[in-house]
Short mmCIF file of C-alpha atoms in Angstrom, two decimals:
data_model
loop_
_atom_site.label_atom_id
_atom_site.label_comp_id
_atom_site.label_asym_id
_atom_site.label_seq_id
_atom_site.Cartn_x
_atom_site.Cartn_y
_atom_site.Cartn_z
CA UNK A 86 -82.84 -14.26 69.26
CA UNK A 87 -84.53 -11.68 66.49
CA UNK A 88 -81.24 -9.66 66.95
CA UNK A 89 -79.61 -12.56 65.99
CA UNK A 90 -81.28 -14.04 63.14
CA UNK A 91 -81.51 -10.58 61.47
CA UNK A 92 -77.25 -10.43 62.24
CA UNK A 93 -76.79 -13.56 60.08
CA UNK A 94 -79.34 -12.09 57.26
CA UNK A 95 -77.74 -8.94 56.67
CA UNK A 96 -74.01 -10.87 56.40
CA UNK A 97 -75.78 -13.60 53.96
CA UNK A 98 -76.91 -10.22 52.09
CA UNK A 99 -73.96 -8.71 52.32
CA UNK A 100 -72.00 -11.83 50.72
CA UNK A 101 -74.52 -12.47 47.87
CA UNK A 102 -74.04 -8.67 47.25
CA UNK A 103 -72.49 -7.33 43.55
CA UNK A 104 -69.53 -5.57 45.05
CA UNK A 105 -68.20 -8.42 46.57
CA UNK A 106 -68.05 -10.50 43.52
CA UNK A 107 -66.77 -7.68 42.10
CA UNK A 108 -64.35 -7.75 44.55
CA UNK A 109 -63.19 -11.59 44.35
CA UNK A 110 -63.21 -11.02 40.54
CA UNK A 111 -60.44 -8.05 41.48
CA UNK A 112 -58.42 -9.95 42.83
CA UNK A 113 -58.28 -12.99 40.10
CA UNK A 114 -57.37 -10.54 37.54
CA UNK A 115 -54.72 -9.77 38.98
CA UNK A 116 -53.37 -12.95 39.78
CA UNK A 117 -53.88 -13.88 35.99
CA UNK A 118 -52.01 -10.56 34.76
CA UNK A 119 -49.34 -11.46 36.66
CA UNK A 120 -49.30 -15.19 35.35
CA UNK A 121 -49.76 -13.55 31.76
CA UNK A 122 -46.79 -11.80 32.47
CA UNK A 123 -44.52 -13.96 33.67
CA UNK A 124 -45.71 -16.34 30.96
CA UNK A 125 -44.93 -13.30 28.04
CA UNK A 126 -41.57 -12.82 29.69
CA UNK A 127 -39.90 -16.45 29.46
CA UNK A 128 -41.62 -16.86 25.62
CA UNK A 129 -39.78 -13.07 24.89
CA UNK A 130 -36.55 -14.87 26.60
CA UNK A 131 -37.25 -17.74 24.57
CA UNK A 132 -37.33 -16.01 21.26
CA UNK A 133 -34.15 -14.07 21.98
CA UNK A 134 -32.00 -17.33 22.38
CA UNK A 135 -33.34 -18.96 19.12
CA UNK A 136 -32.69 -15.71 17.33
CA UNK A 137 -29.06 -15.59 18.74
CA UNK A 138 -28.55 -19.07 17.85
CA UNK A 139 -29.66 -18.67 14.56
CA UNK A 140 -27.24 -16.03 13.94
CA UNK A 141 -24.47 -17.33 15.15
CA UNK A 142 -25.21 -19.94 13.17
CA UNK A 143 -25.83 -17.94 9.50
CA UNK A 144 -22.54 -16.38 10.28
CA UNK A 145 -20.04 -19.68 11.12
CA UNK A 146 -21.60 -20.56 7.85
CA UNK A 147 -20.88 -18.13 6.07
CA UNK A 148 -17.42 -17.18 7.29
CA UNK A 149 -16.13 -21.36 7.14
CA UNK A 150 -17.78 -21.82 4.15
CA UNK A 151 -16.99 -25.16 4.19
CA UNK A 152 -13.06 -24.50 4.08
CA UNK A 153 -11.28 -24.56 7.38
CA UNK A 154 -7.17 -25.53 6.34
CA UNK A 155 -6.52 -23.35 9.41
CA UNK A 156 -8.97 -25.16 11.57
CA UNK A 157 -9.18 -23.65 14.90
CA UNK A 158 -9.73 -19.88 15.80
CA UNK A 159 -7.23 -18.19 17.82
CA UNK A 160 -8.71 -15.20 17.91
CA UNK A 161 -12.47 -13.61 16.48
CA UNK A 162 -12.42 -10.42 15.89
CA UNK A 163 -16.63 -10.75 14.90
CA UNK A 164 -17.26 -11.88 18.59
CA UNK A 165 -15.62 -9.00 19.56
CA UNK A 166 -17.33 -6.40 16.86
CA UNK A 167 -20.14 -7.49 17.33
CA UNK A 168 -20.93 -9.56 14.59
CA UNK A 169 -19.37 -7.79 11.67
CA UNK A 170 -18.55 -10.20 8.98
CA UNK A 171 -16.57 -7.96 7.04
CA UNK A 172 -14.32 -7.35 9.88
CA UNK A 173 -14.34 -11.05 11.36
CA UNK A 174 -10.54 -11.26 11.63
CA UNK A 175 -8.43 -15.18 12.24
CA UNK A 176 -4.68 -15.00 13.04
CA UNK A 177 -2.56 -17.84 11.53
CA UNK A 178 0.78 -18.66 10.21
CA UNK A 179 2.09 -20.54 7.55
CA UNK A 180 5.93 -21.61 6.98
CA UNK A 181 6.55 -23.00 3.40
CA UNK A 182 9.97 -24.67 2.93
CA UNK A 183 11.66 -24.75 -0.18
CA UNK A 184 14.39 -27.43 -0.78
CA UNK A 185 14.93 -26.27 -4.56
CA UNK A 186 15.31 -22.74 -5.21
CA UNK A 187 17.11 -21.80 -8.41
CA UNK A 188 18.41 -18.16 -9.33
CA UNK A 189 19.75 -16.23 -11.47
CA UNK A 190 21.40 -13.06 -11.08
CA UNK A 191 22.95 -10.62 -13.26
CA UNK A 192 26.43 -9.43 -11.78
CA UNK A 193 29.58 -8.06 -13.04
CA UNK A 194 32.65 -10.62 -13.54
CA UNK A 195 36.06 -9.33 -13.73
CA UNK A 196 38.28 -11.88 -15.48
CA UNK A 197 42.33 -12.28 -15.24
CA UNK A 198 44.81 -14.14 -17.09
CA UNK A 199 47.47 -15.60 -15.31
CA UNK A 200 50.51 -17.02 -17.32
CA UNK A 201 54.10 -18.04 -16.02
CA UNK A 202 52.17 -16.75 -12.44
CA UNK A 203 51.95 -12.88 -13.85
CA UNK A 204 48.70 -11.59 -14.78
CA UNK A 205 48.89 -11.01 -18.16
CA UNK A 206 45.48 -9.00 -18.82
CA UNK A 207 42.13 -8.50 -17.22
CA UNK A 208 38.66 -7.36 -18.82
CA UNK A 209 35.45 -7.47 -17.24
CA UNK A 210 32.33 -9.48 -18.25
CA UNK A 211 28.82 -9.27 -17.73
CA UNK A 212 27.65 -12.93 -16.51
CA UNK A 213 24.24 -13.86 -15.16
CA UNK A 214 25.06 -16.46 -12.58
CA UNK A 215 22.55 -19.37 -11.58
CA UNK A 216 22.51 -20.35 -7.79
CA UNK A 217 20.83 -23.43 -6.74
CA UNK A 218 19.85 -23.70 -2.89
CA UNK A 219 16.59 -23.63 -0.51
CA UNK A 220 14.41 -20.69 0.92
CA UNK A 221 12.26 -20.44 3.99
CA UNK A 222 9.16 -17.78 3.46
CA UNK A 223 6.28 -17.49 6.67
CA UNK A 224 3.04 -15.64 5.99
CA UNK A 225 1.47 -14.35 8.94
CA UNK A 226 -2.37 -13.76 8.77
CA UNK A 227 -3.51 -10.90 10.90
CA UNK A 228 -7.08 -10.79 8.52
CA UNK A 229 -8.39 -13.60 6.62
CA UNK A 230 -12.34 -13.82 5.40
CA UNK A 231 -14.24 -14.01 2.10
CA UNK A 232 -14.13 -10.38 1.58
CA UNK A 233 -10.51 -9.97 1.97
CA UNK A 234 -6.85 -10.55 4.08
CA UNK A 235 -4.15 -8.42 5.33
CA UNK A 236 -0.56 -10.91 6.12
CA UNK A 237 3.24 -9.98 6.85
CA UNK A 238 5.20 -11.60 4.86
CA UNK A 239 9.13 -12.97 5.70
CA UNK A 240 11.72 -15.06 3.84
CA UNK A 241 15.30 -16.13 3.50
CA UNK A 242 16.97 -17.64 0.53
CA UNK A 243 19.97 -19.38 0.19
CA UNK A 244 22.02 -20.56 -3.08
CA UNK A 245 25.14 -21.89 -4.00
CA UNK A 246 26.94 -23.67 -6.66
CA UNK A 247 30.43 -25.25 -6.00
CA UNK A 248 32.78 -26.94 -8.64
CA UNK A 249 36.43 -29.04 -7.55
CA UNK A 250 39.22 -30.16 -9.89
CA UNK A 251 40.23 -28.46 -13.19
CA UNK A 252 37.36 -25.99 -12.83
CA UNK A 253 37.18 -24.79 -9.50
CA UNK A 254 34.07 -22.70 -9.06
CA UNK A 255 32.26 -21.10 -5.49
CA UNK A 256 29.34 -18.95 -5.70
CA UNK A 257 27.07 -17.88 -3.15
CA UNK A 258 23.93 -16.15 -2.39
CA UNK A 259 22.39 -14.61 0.42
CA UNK A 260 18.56 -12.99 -0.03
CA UNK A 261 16.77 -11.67 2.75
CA UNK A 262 13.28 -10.23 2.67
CA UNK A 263 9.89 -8.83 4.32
CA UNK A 264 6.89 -7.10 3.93
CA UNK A 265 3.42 -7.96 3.72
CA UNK A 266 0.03 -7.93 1.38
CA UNK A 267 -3.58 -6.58 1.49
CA UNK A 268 -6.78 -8.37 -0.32
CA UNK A 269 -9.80 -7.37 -0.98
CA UNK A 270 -12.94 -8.67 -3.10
CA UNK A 271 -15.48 -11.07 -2.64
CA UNK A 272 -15.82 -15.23 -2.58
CA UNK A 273 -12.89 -16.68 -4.41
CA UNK A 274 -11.44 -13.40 -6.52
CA UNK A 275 -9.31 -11.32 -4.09
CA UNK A 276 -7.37 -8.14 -5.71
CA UNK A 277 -4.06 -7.74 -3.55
CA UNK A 278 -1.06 -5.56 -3.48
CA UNK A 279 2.29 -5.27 -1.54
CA UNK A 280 5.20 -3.88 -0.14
CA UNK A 281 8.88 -5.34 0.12
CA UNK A 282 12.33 -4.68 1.21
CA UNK A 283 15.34 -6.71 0.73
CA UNK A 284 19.05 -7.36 0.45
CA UNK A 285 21.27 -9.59 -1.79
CA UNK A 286 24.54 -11.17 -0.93
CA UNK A 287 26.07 -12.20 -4.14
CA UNK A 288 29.70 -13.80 -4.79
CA UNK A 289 30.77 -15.14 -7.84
CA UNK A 290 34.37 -16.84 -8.31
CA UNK A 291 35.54 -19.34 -10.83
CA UNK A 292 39.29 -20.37 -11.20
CA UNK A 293 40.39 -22.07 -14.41
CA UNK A 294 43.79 -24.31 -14.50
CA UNK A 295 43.09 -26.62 -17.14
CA UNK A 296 45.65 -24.69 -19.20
CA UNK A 297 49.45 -25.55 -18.05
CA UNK A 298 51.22 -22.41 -19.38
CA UNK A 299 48.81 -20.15 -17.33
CA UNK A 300 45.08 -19.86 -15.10
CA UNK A 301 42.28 -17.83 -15.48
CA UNK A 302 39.89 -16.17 -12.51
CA UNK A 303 36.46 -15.02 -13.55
CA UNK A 304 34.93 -13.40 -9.93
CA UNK A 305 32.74 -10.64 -8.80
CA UNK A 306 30.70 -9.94 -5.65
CA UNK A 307 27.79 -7.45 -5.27
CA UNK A 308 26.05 -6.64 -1.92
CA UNK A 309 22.63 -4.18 -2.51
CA UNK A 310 19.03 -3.64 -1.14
CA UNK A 311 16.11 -3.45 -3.13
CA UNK A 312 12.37 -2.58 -2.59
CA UNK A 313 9.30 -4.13 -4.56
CA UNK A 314 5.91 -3.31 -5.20
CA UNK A 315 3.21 -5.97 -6.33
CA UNK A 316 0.19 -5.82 -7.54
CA UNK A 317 -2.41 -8.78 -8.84
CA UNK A 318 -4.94 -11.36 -8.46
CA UNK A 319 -5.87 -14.67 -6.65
CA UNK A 320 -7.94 -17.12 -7.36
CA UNK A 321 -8.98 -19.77 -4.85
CA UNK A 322 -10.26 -23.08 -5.34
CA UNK A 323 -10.05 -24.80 -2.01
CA UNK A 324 -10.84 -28.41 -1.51
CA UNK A 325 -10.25 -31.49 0.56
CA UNK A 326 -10.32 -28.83 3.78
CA UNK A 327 -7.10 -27.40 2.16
CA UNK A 328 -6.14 -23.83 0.73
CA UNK A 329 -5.70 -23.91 -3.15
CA UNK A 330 -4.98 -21.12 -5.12
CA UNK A 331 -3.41 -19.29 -8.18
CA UNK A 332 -1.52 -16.06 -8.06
CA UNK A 333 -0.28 -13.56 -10.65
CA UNK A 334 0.77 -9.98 -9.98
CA UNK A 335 2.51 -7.07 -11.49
CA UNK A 336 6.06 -6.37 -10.26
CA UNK A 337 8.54 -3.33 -9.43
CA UNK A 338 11.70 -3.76 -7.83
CA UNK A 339 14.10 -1.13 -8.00
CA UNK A 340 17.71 -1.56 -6.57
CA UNK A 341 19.87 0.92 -4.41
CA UNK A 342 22.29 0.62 -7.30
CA UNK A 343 20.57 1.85 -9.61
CA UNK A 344 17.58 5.26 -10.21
CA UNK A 345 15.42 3.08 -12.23
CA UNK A 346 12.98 0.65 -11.76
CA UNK A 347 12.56 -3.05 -13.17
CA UNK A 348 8.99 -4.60 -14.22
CA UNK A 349 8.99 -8.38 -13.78
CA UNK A 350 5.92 -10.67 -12.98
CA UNK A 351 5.72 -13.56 -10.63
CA UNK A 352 3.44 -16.90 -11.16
CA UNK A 353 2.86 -19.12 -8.09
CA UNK A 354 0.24 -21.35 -7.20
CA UNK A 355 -0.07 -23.93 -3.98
CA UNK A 356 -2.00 -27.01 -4.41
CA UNK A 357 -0.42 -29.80 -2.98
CA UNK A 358 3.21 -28.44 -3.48
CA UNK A 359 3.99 -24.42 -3.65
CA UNK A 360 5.41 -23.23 -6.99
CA UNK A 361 6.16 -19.63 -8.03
CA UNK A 362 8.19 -18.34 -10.82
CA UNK A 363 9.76 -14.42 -11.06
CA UNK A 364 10.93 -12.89 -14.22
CA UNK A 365 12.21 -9.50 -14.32
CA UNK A 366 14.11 -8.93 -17.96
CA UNK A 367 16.70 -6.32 -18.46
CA UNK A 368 17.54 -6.38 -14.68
CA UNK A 369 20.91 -4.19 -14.82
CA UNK A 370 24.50 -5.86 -13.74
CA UNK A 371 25.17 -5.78 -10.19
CA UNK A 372 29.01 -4.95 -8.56
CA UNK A 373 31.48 -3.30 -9.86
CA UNK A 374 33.80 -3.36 -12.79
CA UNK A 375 37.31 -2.89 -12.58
CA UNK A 376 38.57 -3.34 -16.19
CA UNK A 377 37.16 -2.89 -19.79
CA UNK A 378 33.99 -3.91 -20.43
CA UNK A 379 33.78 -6.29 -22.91
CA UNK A 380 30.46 -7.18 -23.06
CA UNK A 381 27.30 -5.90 -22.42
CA UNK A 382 24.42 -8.42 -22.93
CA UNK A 383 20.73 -7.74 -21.31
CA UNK A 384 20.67 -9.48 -18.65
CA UNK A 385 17.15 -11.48 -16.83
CA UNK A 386 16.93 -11.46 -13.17
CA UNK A 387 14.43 -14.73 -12.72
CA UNK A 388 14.38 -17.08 -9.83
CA UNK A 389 12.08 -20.58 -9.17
CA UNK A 390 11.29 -22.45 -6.56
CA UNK A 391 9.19 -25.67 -5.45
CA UNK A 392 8.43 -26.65 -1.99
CA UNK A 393 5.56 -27.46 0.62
CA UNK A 394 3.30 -25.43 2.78
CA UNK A 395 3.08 -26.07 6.34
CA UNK A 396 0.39 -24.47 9.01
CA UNK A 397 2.65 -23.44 12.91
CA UNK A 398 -1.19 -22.23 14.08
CA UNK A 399 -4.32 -22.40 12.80
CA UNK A 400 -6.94 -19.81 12.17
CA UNK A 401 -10.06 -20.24 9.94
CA UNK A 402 -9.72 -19.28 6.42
CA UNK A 403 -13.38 -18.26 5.03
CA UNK A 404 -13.70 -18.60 0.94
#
């Protein structure tokens, strides 16, 4: 019985002893560490998604500004990048469509008089001949932000002008062209310049029989490619969710007819309708002449046209 009762003090001694609380206190810490950790881990977790969120939302607002006439993204290049706003990147196509084009273009006119059926003489004339038709031009956005764009650029042009009775007249043109353009600057103010190639179809033939004792032909036809360089500004004003802007540049075409090159400038702007006028003075004759020539006036290349903007697929457009 002593045996016993000393047993159960030493393991009440033993228990009341400092290095078992020390021990007991052992193991709480280390069950609270772990808790603490944990705890950090989802608050670190936390913080990561508000930051990302945050981001992503600084950056749609400052890439859509506000403006979206191409509304949905086809493709990001900034999700790709990684977030580079300079480089965030929408594709998007726009077809405008044209249904009055007017132009004028300087050609050589060989003329013939007819009397009694014989051709009496023939000279050759310098005319510049006015076409009236429709055009078809696509820009295709491959970059589009505030700090800049880089777009193809394609078009086709078609004129004509057609007289019956007395006065029989049937001209024609033909205009085919492509290239693109490359922005850069910041907010609304965008520096561009470009590169284009084309070719002109041009016939010109008017038949005169108001005079019994004889006619008179006036005709010429011209067929050339051309290249043109731009350079200029843009200004955009968007509004409503729509693209606004005005557009001046510097022009140089130079025709395979000729060694030198022709300054002109072009206006255009696009608010609710697309306008753009081209003017390029002293744009030499096109064709060739077969007789004397008998006169030799300076000639303006120039063409206008009016028409409406449409939008195939849509990618933003940041201001």
């Amino acid at each position: 019985k002593e045996k016993k009762e000393k047993a159960e003090k030493e393991k009440q001694d033993k228990d009341k002893s400092p290095s078992a609380g020390n021990n007991n206190n052992s193991n709480t810490g280390v069950t609270d560490n772990y808790k603490n950790d944990q705890q950090g881990r989802m608050n670190q977790a936390k913080a990561n998604y508000d930051a990302q969120q945050s981001s992503k939302a600084l950056a749609d607002n400052l890439n859509q500004g506000g403006q979206d006439f191409m509304a949905s993204t086809i493709f990001d290049m900034d999700n790709l990048l990684g977030g580079s706003t300079f480089l965030d990147s929408h594709f998007g196509l726009n077809l405008t469509i044209s249904p009055l084009h007017v132009a004028n273009v300087p050609l050589y006119a060989d003329i013939s008089q007819y009397i009694s059926g014989s051709q009496a003489f023939g000279s050759t004339g310098t005319s510049a001949i006015t076409f009236y038709g429709y055009c078809f031009d696509a820009e295709l956005y491959l970059l589009n932000n505030r700090y800049g764009f880089l777009k193809g650029l394609g078009g086709y042009r078609k004129a004509y002008s057609y007289l019956g009775g007395a006065y029989s007249q049937n001209n024609n043109l033909d205009e085919f062209v492509y290239g693109g353009e490359a922005g850069l600057g910041y907010d609304k103010w965008k520096a561009f310049a470009g590169y284009q190639k084309g070719s002109r179809d041009v016939m010109y033939s008017f038949d005169d029989y108001s005079n019994p004792y004889g006619s008179k032909t006036i005709g010429g036809t011209a067929s050339y490619h051309y290249t043109r360089l731009s350079a200029g500004v843009v200004f955009h004003y968007d509004d409503d969710e729509k693209e606004r802007y005005i557009k001046a540049a510097y022009l140089q075409e130079k025709p395979d007819y000729t060694d030198k090159a022709i300054r002109g400038l072009v206006l255009s702007s696009r608010t609710w309708l697309d306008i753009s006028v081209e003017y390029f003075p002293n744009y030499p004759y096109a064709g060739s002449a077969h007789y004397t020539i008998t006169d030799k006036g300076k000639p303006a290349l120039w063409c206008v046209n009016i028409g409406k903007a449409f939008t195939l697929f849509k990618g933003r457009y940041n201001n």
